[in-house]
């Protein structure tokens, strides 16, 4: 309320309290997001240092001088490098006071020894390295793991195959190298042409595991945006141009693009240096290689990709895979394909239900490479 143009004391107090609440709430949100000040963590850790020092002086048998490493470790995870130096100064002061009060270490047990000083200094050094790394990356320790988990889930959701109409079965299995959570192989898929067509792109980025995962993450988003936005014959040229613009040192990839008419079973396959697809002919029981021609993605500009056409009749199966499934240093791709088709014959009677995961287990379980397998069956 204003009286004669002058704000009352109660109104001013309410405004001040509102500003204070807003500032505290914003600081808390920013802190837990990793965007704000770390003053709260610094204040708590600075208060812990004299408390530990007092406990060490009062009860050295129960509180060893090396306990000072606890706030230092917490500071390495929570604080920025500048704040961490303030904590180190407080810890060093506390260590000097402990050494002076407890007398020289030669006087007996429970003293500040050179070993104690070396342990605290070493922990402090590694804490500073960790803090500088976090500061350079810009990801707080509180959100780093959550961010990686979120990225992994986004890749998994983006790789999920769309639901197909009655009479079709699809499944996919992807196994990263070394049992990691991220892979250089990825799939993007979509129902296009008013839902009458299925487009699937299986890509193998150069490298493996975490080395290729960051590039696979970027490419999966870009390829997902291109898929369905361009006519089928324009997808791989556009993807090739995108890789060339990235100018990566190790920037090539192989890819296979399937365009399947869900009404007739007719399909087109476009390949960019990718292993051939395999089609099971239900009538003959024979696996045929469907090898389209095309260069690697990201090698040279103006590349052209010529499709190969086929048809999936009732009972037929189309299998797409990456080279990690069929090629190793001890086995060439032809032998790997023979082994894969031999194992796949065991699932003909069951209609390939759950076969993708089991095929990777039986054919390339211990291979230290990213492996992906996609099955599309016309029932």
mmCIF file of C-alpha atoms in Angstrom:
data_model
loop_
_atom_site.group_PDB
_atom_site.id
_atom_site.type_symbol
_atom_site.label_atom_id
_atom_site.label_comp_id
_atom_site.label_asym_id
_atom_site.label_seq_id
_atom_site.Cartn_x
_atom_site.Cartn_y
_atom_site.Cartn_z
ATOM 1 C CA UNK A 1 0.000 0.000 0.000
ATOM 2 C CA UNK A 2 1.168 3.492 -0.778
ATOM 3 C CA UNK A 3 0.337 6.434 1.450
ATOM 4 C CA UNK A 4 0.678 9.775 -0.273
ATOM 5 C CA UNK A 5 2.920 8.280 -2.904
ATOM 6 C CA UNK A 6 5.181 6.659 -0.308
ATOM 7 C CA UNK A 7 5.353 2.869 -0.069
ATOM 8 C CA UNK A 8 4.535 1.482 3.346
ATOM 9 C CA UNK A 9 7.134 -0.438 5.367
ATOM 10 C CA UNK A 10 5.022 -3.609 5.168
ATOM 11 C CA UNK A 11 4.868 -3.455 1.372
ATOM 12 C CA UNK A 12 8.613 -2.878 1.135
ATOM 13 C CA UNK A 13 9.236 -5.835 3.432
ATOM 14 C CA UNK A 14 6.988 -8.075 1.356
ATOM 15 C CA UNK A 15 8.805 -7.095 -1.809
ATOM 16 C CA UNK A 16 12.178 -7.725 -0.178
ATOM 17 C CA UNK A 17 11.050 -11.160 1.024
ATOM 18 C CA UNK A 18 9.704 -11.991 -2.439
ATOM 19 C CA UNK A 19 13.009 -11.002 -4.067
ATOM 20 C CA UNK A 20 14.932 -13.067 -1.526
ATOM 21 C CA UNK A 21 12.742 -16.146 -2.082
ATOM 22 C CA UNK A 22 13.094 -15.787 -5.856
ATOM 23 C CA UNK A 23 16.874 -15.449 -5.638
ATOM 24 C CA UNK A 24 17.222 -18.481 -3.370
ATOM 25 C CA UNK A 25 14.935 -20.582 -5.565
ATOM 26 C CA UNK A 26 16.806 -19.544 -8.734
ATOM 27 C CA UNK A 27 20.183 -20.237 -7.108
ATOM 28 C CA UNK A 28 19.008 -23.685 -6.042
ATOM 29 C CA UNK A 29 17.676 -24.570 -9.481
ATOM 30 C CA UNK A 30 20.805 -23.273 -11.210
ATOM 31 C CA UNK A 31 23.042 -25.138 -8.783
ATOM 32 C CA UNK A 32 21.416 -28.492 -9.354
ATOM 33 C CA UNK A 33 21.461 -27.879 -13.097
ATOM 34 C CA UNK A 34 25.152 -27.045 -12.826
ATOM 35 C CA UNK A 35 24.603 -23.465 -14.106
ATOM 36 C CA UNK A 36 24.741 -21.491 -10.897
ATOM 37 C CA UNK A 37 27.104 -20.667 -8.057
ATOM 38 C CA UNK A 38 28.634 -23.352 -5.903
ATOM 39 C CA UNK A 39 28.693 -21.141 -2.830
ATOM 40 C CA UNK A 40 26.433 -23.447 -0.807
ATOM 41 C CA UNK A 41 28.683 -26.492 -1.296
ATOM 42 C CA UNK A 42 31.767 -24.352 -0.639
ATOM 43 C CA UNK A 43 30.302 -22.991 2.610
ATOM 44 C CA UNK A 44 29.441 -26.506 3.869
ATOM 45 C CA UNK A 45 32.877 -27.895 3.017
ATOM 46 C CA UNK A 46 34.693 -24.911 4.519
ATOM 47 C CA UNK A 47 32.732 -25.446 7.735
ATOM 48 C CA UNK A 48 33.642 -29.136 7.702
ATOM 49 C CA UNK A 49 37.399 -28.450 7.605
ATOM 50 C CA UNK A 50 37.723 -26.777 11.069
ATOM 51 C CA UNK A 51 35.269 -29.335 12.480
ATOM 52 C CA UNK A 52 37.511 -32.165 11.293
ATOM 53 C CA UNK A 53 40.615 -30.382 12.577
ATOM 54 C CA UNK A 54 39.026 -29.882 16.019
ATOM 55 C CA UNK A 55 38.006 -33.543 16.149
ATOM 56 C CA UNK A 56 41.520 -34.637 15.186
ATOM 57 C CA UNK A 57 43.076 -32.514 17.927
ATOM 58 C CA UNK A 58 40.541 -33.631 20.537
ATOM 59 C CA UNK A 59 40.387 -37.343 19.619
ATOM 60 C CA UNK A 60 43.307 -38.264 17.332
ATOM 61 C CA UNK A 61 42.697 -41.975 17.939
ATOM 62 C CA UNK A 62 39.231 -41.714 16.392
ATOM 63 C CA UNK A 63 39.806 -38.960 13.833
ATOM 64 C CA UNK A 64 43.071 -39.365 11.941
ATOM 65 C CA UNK A 65 44.667 -36.277 10.322
ATOM 66 C CA UNK A 66 44.194 -37.885 6.895
ATOM 67 C CA UNK A 67 40.398 -37.514 7.303
ATOM 68 C CA UNK A 68 40.877 -34.106 5.702
ATOM 69 C CA UNK A 69 40.834 -35.887 2.353
ATOM 70 C CA UNK A 70 37.037 -36.315 2.691
ATOM 71 C CA UNK A 71 36.085 -32.661 2.084
ATOM 72 C CA UNK A 72 38.801 -32.475 -0.565
ATOM 73 C CA UNK A 73 37.287 -35.427 -2.467
ATOM 74 C CA UNK A 74 33.805 -33.898 -2.155
ATOM 75 C CA UNK A 75 35.172 -30.567 -3.356
ATOM 76 C CA UNK A 76 36.696 -32.191 -6.433
ATOM 77 C CA UNK A 77 33.220 -33.444 -7.366
ATOM 78 C CA UNK A 78 31.174 -30.401 -6.374
ATOM 79 C CA UNK A 79 33.250 -27.235 -6.740
ATOM 80 C CA UNK A 80 34.669 -25.177 -9.538
ATOM 81 C CA UNK A 81 38.488 -24.898 -9.715
ATOM 82 C CA UNK A 82 38.568 -21.385 -8.185
ATOM 83 C CA UNK A 83 36.382 -22.428 -5.241
ATOM 84 C CA UNK A 84 38.406 -25.606 -4.856
ATOM 85 C CA UNK A 85 41.583 -23.578 -4.300
ATOM 86 C CA UNK A 86 39.894 -21.797 -1.392
ATOM 87 C CA UNK A 87 39.017 -25.154 0.124
ATOM 88 C CA UNK A 88 42.617 -26.334 -0.346
ATOM 89 C CA UNK A 89 43.905 -23.255 1.453
ATOM 90 C CA UNK A 90 41.597 -23.954 4.389
ATOM 91 C CA UNK A 91 42.648 -27.621 4.458
ATOM 92 C CA UNK A 92 46.346 -26.728 4.379
ATOM 93 C CA UNK A 93 45.829 -24.291 7.250
ATOM 94 C CA UNK A 94 44.001 -26.967 9.241
ATOM 95 C CA UNK A 95 46.826 -29.438 8.580
ATOM 96 C CA UNK A 96 49.439 -26.933 9.799
ATOM 97 C CA UNK A 97 47.443 -26.269 12.982
ATOM 98 C CA UNK A 98 47.056 -30.015 13.618
ATOM 99 C CA UNK A 99 50.795 -30.532 13.165
ATOM 100 C CA UNK A 100 51.587 -27.709 15.585
ATOM 101 C CA UNK A 101 49.136 -28.795 18.278
ATOM 102 C CA UNK A 102 49.843 -32.525 18.071
ATOM 103 C CA UNK A 103 53.604 -31.886 18.190
ATOM 104 C CA UNK A 104 56.175 -33.329 15.765
ATOM 105 C CA UNK A 105 55.398 -36.721 14.271
ATOM 106 C CA UNK A 106 58.502 -38.231 15.897
ATOM 107 C CA UNK A 107 56.757 -37.899 19.264
ATOM 108 C CA UNK A 108 54.579 -40.976 18.697
ATOM 109 C CA UNK A 109 51.404 -42.124 17.036
ATOM 110 C CA UNK A 110 48.460 -39.943 15.960
ATOM 111 C CA UNK A 111 50.746 -37.234 14.591
ATOM 112 C CA UNK A 112 50.815 -35.442 11.238
ATOM 113 C CA UNK A 113 53.456 -37.377 9.330
ATOM 114 C CA UNK A 114 55.015 -36.619 5.945
ATOM 115 C CA UNK A 115 52.961 -39.522 4.584
ATOM 116 C CA UNK A 116 49.748 -37.831 5.732
ATOM 117 C CA UNK A 117 50.762 -34.630 3.966
ATOM 118 C CA UNK A 118 51.599 -36.515 0.773
ATOM 119 C CA UNK A 119 48.238 -38.360 0.802
ATOM 120 C CA UNK A 120 46.254 -35.126 1.284
ATOM 121 C CA UNK A 121 48.300 -33.346 -1.407
ATOM 122 C CA UNK A 122 47.862 -36.212 -3.904
ATOM 123 C CA UNK A 123 44.103 -36.362 -3.361
ATOM 124 C CA UNK A 124 43.952 -32.591 -3.753
ATOM 125 C CA UNK A 125 45.872 -32.750 -7.038
ATOM 126 C CA UNK A 126 43.548 -35.352 -8.549
ATOM 127 C CA UNK A 127 40.523 -33.425 -7.278
ATOM 128 C CA UNK A 128 41.761 -30.321 -9.083
ATOM 129 C CA UNK A 129 42.295 -32.290 -12.305
ATOM 130 C CA UNK A 130 38.731 -33.614 -12.108
ATOM 131 C CA UNK A 131 37.320 -30.143 -11.403
ATOM 132 C CA UNK A 132 39.195 -28.618 -14.345
ATOM 133 C CA UNK A 133 37.963 -31.384 -16.634
ATOM 134 C CA UNK A 134 34.351 -30.795 -15.558
ATOM 135 C CA UNK A 135 34.778 -27.063 -16.006
ATOM 136 C CA UNK A 136 36.165 -27.517 -19.519
ATOM 137 C CA UNK A 137 33.458 -29.981 -20.570
ATOM 138 C CA UNK A 138 30.719 -27.901 -18.949
ATOM 139 C CA UNK A 139 28.875 -30.914 -17.487
ATOM 140 C CA UNK A 140 28.427 -31.059 -13.691
ATOM 141 C CA UNK A 141 29.047 -34.396 -12.034
ATOM 142 C CA UNK A 142 25.441 -34.383 -10.785
ATOM 143 C CA UNK A 143 24.067 -34.350 -14.316
ATOM 144 C CA UNK A 144 26.777 -36.059 -16.350
ATOM 145 C CA UNK A 145 25.557 -39.604 -15.770
ATOM 146 C CA UNK A 146 21.948 -38.546 -16.234
ATOM 147 C CA UNK A 147 22.802 -36.879 -19.534
ATOM 148 C CA UNK A 148 24.566 -39.982 -20.856
ATOM 149 C CA UNK A 149 21.649 -42.154 -19.796
ATOM 150 C CA UNK A 150 19.246 -39.778 -21.531
ATOM 151 C CA UNK A 151 21.325 -39.847 -24.725
ATOM 152 C CA UNK A 152 21.392 -43.634 -24.691
ATOM 153 C CA UNK A 153 17.623 -43.778 -24.273
ATOM 154 C CA UNK A 154 17.094 -41.276 -27.088
ATOM 155 C CA UNK A 155 19.206 -43.419 -29.425
ATOM 156 C CA UNK A 156 17.247 -46.496 -28.371
ATOM 157 C CA UNK A 157 13.882 -44.805 -28.948
ATOM 158 C CA UNK A 158 14.988 -43.360 -32.270
ATOM 159 C CA UNK A 159 16.156 -46.810 -33.389
ATOM 160 C CA UNK A 160 12.827 -48.389 -32.536
ATOM 161 C CA UNK A 161 11.120 -49.811 -35.613
ATOM 162 C CA UNK A 162 7.590 -48.556 -36.302
ATOM 163 C CA UNK A 163 4.607 -50.865 -35.966
ATOM 164 C CA UNK A 164 3.816 -52.718 -39.185
ATOM 165 C CA UNK A 165 0.394 -53.781 -40.476
ATOM 166 C CA UNK A 166 -0.951 -57.277 -40.031
ATOM 167 C CA UNK A 167 0.991 -59.865 -41.997
ATOM 168 C CA UNK A 168 4.423 -58.339 -41.313
ATOM 169 C CA UNK A 169 6.966 -59.023 -38.569
ATOM 170 C CA UNK A 170 10.010 -56.914 -37.787
ATOM 171 C CA UNK A 171 12.672 -57.027 -35.098
ATOM 172 C CA UNK A 172 16.132 -55.647 -34.498
ATOM 173 C CA UNK A 173 19.037 -56.337 -32.170
ATOM 174 C CA UNK A 174 22.051 -54.119 -31.639
ATOM 175 C CA UNK A 175 25.153 -55.114 -29.676
ATOM 176 C CA UNK A 176 27.900 -52.505 -29.002
ATOM 177 C CA UNK A 177 31.554 -53.512 -28.862
ATOM 178 C CA UNK A 178 32.953 -54.449 -25.478
ATOM 179 C CA UNK A 179 29.564 -54.554 -23.775
ATOM 180 C CA UNK A 180 29.300 -50.756 -23.763
ATOM 181 C CA UNK A 181 26.055 -48.797 -23.856
ATOM 182 C CA UNK A 182 26.868 -46.792 -26.988
ATOM 183 C CA UNK A 183 27.420 -48.098 -30.480
ATOM 184 C CA UNK A 184 28.684 -46.901 -33.824
ATOM 185 C CA UNK A 185 25.839 -48.831 -35.483
ATOM 186 C CA UNK A 186 22.387 -47.281 -35.519
ATOM 187 C CA UNK A 187 19.013 -47.567 -37.230
ATOM 188 C CA UNK A 188 16.499 -44.905 -38.212
ATOM 189 C CA UNK A 189 13.111 -45.954 -39.546
ATOM 190 C CA UNK A 190 9.781 -44.386 -40.459
ATOM 191 C CA UNK A 191 6.457 -45.137 -42.149
ATOM 192 C CA UNK A 192 6.253 -42.888 -45.208
ATOM 193 C CA UNK A 193 3.985 -42.357 -48.201
ATOM 194 C CA UNK A 194 0.941 -42.088 -45.978
ATOM 195 C CA UNK A 195 1.976 -45.157 -43.988
ATOM 196 C CA UNK A 196 2.008 -47.411 -47.056
ATOM 197 C CA UNK A 197 5.804 -47.673 -47.138
ATOM 198 C CA UNK A 198 8.474 -48.550 -44.601
ATOM 199 C CA UNK A 199 11.855 -46.857 -44.886
ATOM 200 C CA UNK A 200 14.739 -48.198 -42.809
ATOM 201 C CA UNK A 201 18.352 -47.014 -42.785
ATOM 202 C CA UNK A 202 21.017 -49.130 -41.095
ATOM 203 C CA UNK A 203 24.336 -47.305 -40.713
ATOM 204 C CA UNK A 204 27.768 -48.358 -39.516
ATOM 205 C CA UNK A 205 29.996 -45.433 -38.533
ATOM 206 C CA UNK A 206 33.748 -45.912 -38.844
ATOM 207 C CA UNK A 207 35.338 -46.941 -35.568
ATOM 208 C CA UNK A 208 33.610 -48.816 -32.778
ATOM 209 C CA UNK A 209 32.160 -48.409 -29.315
ATOM 210 C CA UNK A 210 32.643 -45.044 -27.606
ATOM 211 C CA UNK A 211 35.019 -43.851 -30.344
ATOM 212 C CA UNK A 212 32.196 -43.922 -32.890
ATOM 213 C CA UNK A 213 29.286 -43.276 -30.516
ATOM 214 C CA UNK A 214 29.435 -39.475 -30.566
ATOM 215 C CA UNK A 215 29.474 -39.399 -34.376
ATOM 216 C CA UNK A 216 26.707 -42.003 -34.503
ATOM 217 C CA UNK A 217 24.601 -39.855 -32.180
ATOM 218 C CA UNK A 218 24.995 -36.811 -34.423
ATOM 219 C CA UNK A 219 24.356 -38.789 -37.595
ATOM 220 C CA UNK A 220 21.302 -40.602 -36.231
ATOM 221 C CA UNK A 221 19.625 -37.271 -35.538
ATOM 222 C CA UNK A 222 20.523 -35.895 -38.965
ATOM 223 C CA UNK A 223 19.511 -39.061 -40.804
ATOM 224 C CA UNK A 224 16.256 -39.235 -38.865
ATOM 225 C CA UNK A 225 15.457 -35.717 -40.078
ATOM 226 C CA UNK A 226 16.295 -36.555 -43.685
ATOM 227 C CA UNK A 227 14.343 -39.807 -43.771
ATOM 228 C CA UNK A 228 10.908 -39.218 -45.233
ATOM 229 C CA UNK A 229 11.717 -35.589 -46.047
ATOM 230 C CA UNK A 230 13.376 -36.547 -49.315
ATOM 231 C CA UNK A 231 12.425 -38.993 -52.066
ATOM 232 C CA UNK A 232 14.148 -42.367 -51.552
ATOM 233 C CA UNK A 233 16.721 -41.799 -54.281
ATOM 234 C CA UNK A 234 17.780 -38.517 -52.638
ATOM 235 C CA UNK A 235 18.464 -39.792 -49.128
ATOM 236 C CA UNK A 236 21.977 -41.259 -49.503
ATOM 237 C CA UNK A 237 23.284 -38.333 -51.626
ATOM 238 C CA UNK A 238 22.031 -35.930 -48.961
ATOM 239 C CA UNK A 239 23.569 -38.063 -46.187
ATOM 240 C CA UNK A 240 26.847 -38.168 -48.100
ATOM 241 C CA UNK A 241 26.882 -34.395 -48.415
ATOM 242 C CA UNK A 242 26.192 -34.024 -44.705
ATOM 243 C CA UNK A 243 29.183 -36.206 -43.771
ATOM 244 C CA UNK A 244 31.459 -34.321 -46.147
ATOM 245 C CA UNK A 245 30.499 -31.016 -44.531
ATOM 246 C CA UNK A 246 31.526 -32.322 -41.100
ATOM 247 C CA UNK A 247 35.144 -32.649 -42.277
ATOM 248 C CA UNK A 248 35.941 -35.356 -39.709
ATOM 249 C CA UNK A 249 39.372 -37.001 -39.708
ATOM 250 C CA UNK A 250 37.675 -40.408 -39.641
ATOM 251 C CA UNK A 251 34.361 -39.450 -41.120
ATOM 252 C CA UNK A 252 33.210 -42.217 -43.419
ATOM 253 C CA UNK A 253 30.292 -44.589 -42.857
ATOM 254 C CA UNK A 254 28.503 -47.414 -44.604
ATOM 255 C CA UNK A 255 24.749 -47.424 -44.900
ATOM 256 C CA UNK A 256 21.930 -49.432 -46.431
ATOM 257 C CA UNK A 257 18.535 -47.890 -47.148
ATOM 258 C CA UNK A 258 15.447 -50.062 -47.555
ATOM 259 C CA UNK A 259 12.227 -48.741 -49.082
ATOM 260 C CA UNK A 260 9.473 -51.363 -48.719
ATOM 261 C CA UNK A 261 5.923 -51.187 -50.074
ATOM 262 C CA UNK A 262 3.828 -52.803 -47.342
ATOM 263 C CA UNK A 263 0.937 -53.519 -49.706
ATOM 264 C CA UNK A 264 2.729 -55.304 -52.537
ATOM 265 C CA UNK A 265 5.980 -56.375 -50.858
ATOM 266 C CA UNK A 266 8.047 -54.641 -53.559
ATOM 267 C CA UNK A 267 11.198 -52.995 -52.255
ATOM 268 C CA UNK A 268 14.247 -51.020 -53.293
ATOM 269 C CA UNK A 269 17.656 -51.240 -51.636
ATOM 270 C CA UNK A 270 20.221 -48.445 -51.805
ATOM 271 C CA UNK A 271 23.698 -49.164 -50.462
ATOM 272 C CA UNK A 272 26.689 -47.001 -49.558
ATOM 273 C CA UNK A 273 29.529 -49.510 -49.258
ATOM 274 C CA UNK A 274 27.440 -51.678 -46.943
ATOM 275 C CA UNK A 275 27.382 -55.500 -46.796
ATOM 276 C CA UNK A 276 24.603 -56.973 -48.962
ATOM 277 C CA UNK A 277 21.164 -57.736 -47.630
ATOM 278 C CA UNK A 278 20.032 -61.359 -47.545
ATOM 279 C CA UNK A 279 16.612 -62.540 -48.716
ATOM 280 C CA UNK A 280 15.170 -65.930 -47.872
ATOM 281 C CA UNK A 281 13.036 -67.278 -50.691
ATOM 282 C CA UNK A 282 10.303 -69.297 -48.986
ATOM 283 C CA UNK A 283 9.655 -71.331 -52.109
ATOM 284 C CA UNK A 284 13.210 -72.569 -52.632
ATOM 285 C CA UNK A 285 14.527 -72.191 -49.061
ATOM 286 C CA UNK A 286 17.594 -70.432 -50.473
ATOM 287 C CA UNK A 287 19.208 -67.218 -49.223
ATOM 288 C CA UNK A 288 19.963 -64.717 -51.995
ATOM 289 C CA UNK A 289 22.389 -61.818 -51.652
ATOM 290 C CA UNK A 290 20.840 -58.470 -52.588
ATOM 291 C CA UNK A 291 23.874 -56.285 -53.266
ATOM 292 C CA UNK A 292 23.267 -52.718 -54.409
ATOM 293 C CA UNK A 293 26.132 -50.577 -55.687
ATOM 294 C CA UNK A 294 27.375 -47.386 -54.084
ATOM 295 C CA UNK A 295 30.509 -45.837 -52.513
ATOM 296 C CA UNK A 296 31.097 -45.155 -48.829
ATOM 297 C CA UNK A 297 29.420 -42.116 -47.310
ATOM 298 C CA UNK A 298 31.697 -39.157 -46.663
ATOM 299 C CA UNK A 299 34.437 -40.088 -49.144
ATOM 300 C CA UNK A 300 33.820 -37.903 -52.171
ATOM 301 C CA UNK A 301 31.228 -35.442 -53.413
ATOM 302 C CA UNK A 302 28.783 -36.199 -56.202
ATOM 303 C CA UNK A 303 28.492 -39.919 -55.407
ATOM 304 C CA UNK A 304 25.581 -41.775 -57.000
ATOM 305 C CA UNK A 305 23.734 -44.737 -55.549
ATOM 306 C CA UNK A 306 21.911 -47.175 -57.808
ATOM 307 C CA UNK A 307 19.142 -49.272 -56.246
ATOM 308 C CA UNK A 308 18.425 -52.943 -56.573
ATOM 309 C CA UNK A 309 14.794 -54.062 -56.615
ATOM 310 C CA UNK A 310 13.105 -57.108 -55.171
ATOM 311 C CA UNK A 311 9.863 -58.457 -53.767
ATOM 312 C CA UNK A 312 8.961 -60.089 -50.471
ATOM 313 C CA UNK A 313 6.347 -62.787 -50.948
ATOM 314 C CA UNK A 314 4.498 -64.508 -48.085
ATOM 315 C CA UNK A 315 7.036 -66.496 -46.064
ATOM 316 C CA UNK A 316 10.026 -64.494 -47.347
ATOM 317 C CA UNK A 317 12.515 -62.848 -44.995
ATOM 318 C CA UNK A 318 14.828 -59.897 -45.540
ATOM 319 C CA UNK A 319 17.893 -59.559 -43.301
ATOM 320 C CA UNK A 320 20.027 -56.407 -42.965
ATOM 321 C CA UNK A 321 23.196 -56.403 -40.866
ATOM 322 C CA UNK A 322 26.509 -54.635 -40.276
ATOM 323 C CA UNK A 323 29.944 -56.070 -41.048
ATOM 324 C CA UNK A 324 30.726 -56.703 -37.372
ATOM 325 C CA UNK A 325 28.292 -59.611 -37.524
ATOM 326 C CA UNK A 326 29.920 -61.433 -40.432
ATOM 327 C CA UNK A 327 33.504 -60.189 -40.764
ATOM 328 C CA UNK A 328 36.432 -60.592 -38.365
ATOM 329 C CA UNK A 329 40.212 -60.650 -38.640
ATOM 330 C CA UNK A 330 40.025 -64.461 -38.724
ATOM 331 C CA UNK A 331 37.047 -64.775 -41.072
ATOM 332 C CA UNK A 332 36.182 -63.035 -44.337
ATOM 333 C CA UNK A 333 32.732 -61.726 -45.117
ATOM 334 C CA UNK A 334 31.739 -64.636 -47.389
ATOM 335 C CA UNK A 335 32.396 -67.209 -44.661
ATOM 336 C CA UNK A 336 30.580 -65.004 -42.158
ATOM 337 C CA UNK A 337 27.509 -64.791 -44.390
ATOM 338 C CA UNK A 338 27.500 -68.572 -44.827
ATOM 339 C CA UNK A 339 27.610 -69.038 -41.066
ATOM 340 C CA UNK A 340 24.850 -66.449 -40.533
ATOM 341 C CA UNK A 341 22.486 -68.021 -43.072
ATOM 342 C CA UNK A 342 23.191 -71.477 -41.680
ATOM 343 C CA UNK A 343 22.167 -70.342 -38.204
ATOM 344 C CA UNK A 344 19.177 -68.426 -39.589
ATOM 345 C CA UNK A 345 17.770 -71.593 -41.197
ATOM 346 C CA UNK A 346 17.038 -72.901 -37.703
ATOM 347 C CA UNK A 347 14.400 -70.176 -37.213
ATOM 348 C CA UNK A 348 12.428 -70.704 -40.426
ATOM 349 C CA UNK A 349 9.867 -72.945 -38.744
ATOM 350 C CA UNK A 350 9.275 -70.494 -35.868
ATOM 351 C CA UNK A 351 8.784 -67.524 -38.182
ATOM 352 C CA UNK A 352 11.927 -65.799 -36.850
ATOM 353 C CA UNK A 353 10.231 -64.720 -33.618
ATOM 354 C CA UNK A 354 13.023 -63.495 -31.316
ATOM 355 C CA UNK A 355 15.652 -64.601 -33.816
ATOM 356 C CA UNK A 356 17.655 -61.348 -34.101
ATOM 357 C CA UNK A 357 19.134 -61.468 -30.607
ATOM 358 C CA UNK A 358 19.838 -65.196 -30.757
ATOM 359 C CA UNK A 359 21.556 -64.910 -34.145
ATOM 360 C CA UNK A 360 24.025 -62.363 -32.792
ATOM 361 C CA UNK A 361 24.605 -64.608 -29.773
ATOM 362 C CA UNK A 362 25.345 -67.647 -31.897
ATOM 363 C CA UNK A 363 27.265 -65.990 -34.747
ATOM 364 C CA UNK A 364 29.198 -63.096 -33.182
ATOM 365 C CA UNK A 365 28.812 -63.235 -29.404
ATOM 366 C CA UNK A 366 32.454 -62.510 -28.509
ATOM 367 C CA UNK A 367 33.347 -60.273 -31.457
ATOM 368 C CA UNK A 368 34.916 -56.992 -30.320
ATOM 369 C CA UNK A 369 32.987 -54.879 -32.796
ATOM 370 C CA UNK A 370 29.594 -53.201 -33.024
ATOM 371 C CA UNK A 371 26.982 -55.601 -34.398
ATOM 372 C CA UNK A 372 23.461 -54.925 -35.626
ATOM 373 C CA UNK A 373 20.873 -57.196 -37.225
ATOM 374 C CA UNK A 374 17.454 -56.306 -38.601
ATOM 375 C CA UNK A 375 14.841 -58.822 -39.763
ATOM 376 C CA UNK A 376 11.694 -58.108 -41.783
ATOM 377 C CA UNK A 377 9.404 -61.050 -42.469
ATOM 378 C CA UNK A 378 6.265 -61.302 -44.518
ATOM 379 C CA UNK A 379 4.079 -63.794 -42.698
#
